[in-house]
DNA sequence: TAGCTTTTGAGAGCTACTCTCATTTCATGG
DNA sequence: CCATGAAATGAGAGTAGCTCTCAAAAGCTA
């Protein structure tokens, strides 16, 4: 799920001789652009950072930046994990309630990311709160993930993946999960994100705890 | 709620002498810009329509267009209803389950819009499906509405409006409702949008119908 | 090393959007 | 009804994201 996923490729460094020099260079360039972007944003903020500056620091031309990332927001947000998560989701036992499957997959993704680049996850959430364009792009990319979710839900519920019910349900999950990282960032990154996700999934599964019976 | 709300001001035409000439002109200009935009988009599509063209057809300068609408997307999406809906929501009896309140308010807004400008509602949904930027802006504006929703939910649930639970719940409703208009547009605007909203609210309230017990 | 393919850089161009400043247009009190 | 102040407009320059084209550079293959 996007806002809480790794920035750096899981196949990260370029020290793998089985790939041709060309491929290795491409990976390096990608990383250079991202690193430069993160650094500049940390120094100057998102809006004040231009693609030209990013290109300069990454030692490539602006054209190349756009060749690697379709938009400036994508430099911050792209992750290579989503496809993996979908597989993982599909691999869960068919009898398992989808909320549990989701819980499992989310935790997996979060753990993986935390281990690899605990900074990125925070930076993203933070930018999501501050920069509308980034938040928008985040929602976009999450709703793409939502489309995949549909199928998993459909399989388990017996409903059609493109039925109104399944679509609404999937998108409501996405919306709820999105809000978690917003909440986390707005409250100074307090607490363990994974616990927050758990709580959110409880709400999404069972509704709000009824406090006045 | 945004994507299904009126394009034209509920206080529409400029034939109200109690307002000064200045105010009446402003309303007229707003309408001229919106009308021009809708027409041009119908002719050429969203991306092919430039702000310059809009300005020309509306007989104002491009500067003026941006003075009235912060972004091009806003020309299509802005509505003056959201505040009204929040009031309406708050006016519902305190004992009523919020889902019913929401249902009521949504139906109200939809009926109002249908009566005033049945075209706009379709155009918006359609653009939401086709143009990522518009969809993004739609989501943005809906999540603003979601912030208001929080308070109504908080009042009725006894939880804090800014608690994780309430925020997640509110945003999941928003996500679900957003998906309705996407679904509607993608399926050729078949069926009554209000019925679809009703069905969506059922799902959001009770979860998916369990078809294999 | 020669020839082919892919990647890159340079640069022109478009458009959304911002800002400034002079001009016009409305409002108002004498 | 006109003079003065306030608000809205237009013109224009400027920025930045993003696209496209084309020629040079770099890696690949034989």
Coordinates of N, CA and C (backbone and C1' of nucleotides) in Angstrom, one line a residue, chain C residues 1 4-6 8-10 13-14 18 20 22 25:
Chain C
dT1 P 40.0 -1.0 -31.7 O5' 39.9 -0.9 -33.3 C5' 40.1 -2.0 -34.1 C4' 38.9 -2.4 -34.9 C3' 38.0 -1.2 -35.1 O3' 37.5 -1.3 -36.5 C1' 36.8 -3.0 -34.2
dC4 P 24.3 -1.6 -39.2 O5' 23.5 -1.8 -37.9 C5' 23.3 -3.2 -37.3 C4' 22.8 -3.0 -35.9 C3' 21.6 -2.1 -35.8 O3' 20.5 -2.8 -35.2 C1' 23.3 -1.6 -34.1
dT5 P 19.2 -2.0 -34.9 O5' 19.3 -1.7 -33.4 C5' 19.7 -2.8 -32.5 C4' 19.7 -2.3 -31.1 C3' 18.5 -1.5 -30.7 O3' 18.0 -1.9 -29.4 C1' 20.4 -0.3 -30.2
dT6 P 16.6 -1.3 -28.8 O5' 17.2 -0.5 -27.6 C5' 18.2 -1.1 -26.7 C4' 18.8 0.0 -25.8 C3' 17.8 0.9 -25.1 O3' 18.1 0.9 -23.8 C1' 19.5 2.2 -26.2
dT8 P 19.8 6.8 -19.3 O5' 20.4 8.1 -20.0 C5' 21.8 8.3 -20.1 C4' 22.1 9.5 -21.0 C3' 21.5 10.8 -20.4 O3' 22.6 11.6 -19.9 C1' 21.3 10.7 -22.8
dG9 P 22.3 12.9 -19.0 O5' 22.4 14.0 -20.2 C5' 23.5 14.0 -21.0 C4' 23.4 15.1 -22.0 C3' 23.0 16.5 -21.5 O3' 23.8 17.5 -22.0 C1' 21.5 15.8 -23.2
dA10 P 23.7 18.9 -21.5 O5' 23.1 19.7 -22.7 C5' 23.5 19.4 -24.1 C4' 22.6 20.1 -25.1 C3' 22.1 21.4 -24.6 O3' 22.3 22.4 -25.6 C1' 20.3 20.0 -25.3
dG13 P 10.6 27.3 -30.5 O5' 9.4 26.6 -29.8 C5' 9.2 25.2 -30.1 C4' 8.0 24.7 -29.2 C3' 7.0 25.8 -28.9 O3' 5.7 25.4 -29.0 C1' 7.8 24.7 -26.9
dC14 P 4.5 26.4 -29.0 O5' 3.5 25.8 -27.9 C5' 3.3 24.4 -27.9 C4' 2.7 24.0 -26.6 C3' 1.7 25.0 -26.1 O3' 0.4 24.3 -25.8 C1' 3.3 24.4 -24.4
dT18 P -1.8 29.9 -8.6 O5' -0.7 31.0 -8.7 C5' 0.7 30.6 -8.8 C4' 1.6 31.8 -8.7 C3' 1.1 33.0 -7.9 O3' 2.1 33.5 -7.1 C1' 1.5 33.7 -10.0
dT20 P 3.8 40.7 -6.2 O5' 3.8 41.8 -7.3 C5' 4.8 41.7 -8.3 C4' 4.6 42.8 -9.4 C3' 4.1 44.1 -8.8 O3' 4.8 45.2 -9.5 C1' 2.7 43.3 -10.5
dA22 P 2.2 51.6 -12.3 O5' 1.3 52.1 -13.5 C5' 1.5 51.5 -14.8 C4' 0.2 51.3 -15.5 C3' -0.8 52.5 -15.5 O3' -1.3 52.7 -16.8 C1' -1.8 50.6 -14.6
dT25 P -14.8 50.7 -18.3 O5' -15.4 50.3 -16.8 C5' -15.2 48.9 -16.4 C4' -15.8 48.8 -15.0 C3' -17.2 49.5 -14.8 O3' -18.0 48.6 -14.2 C1' -15.7 50.2 -13.1

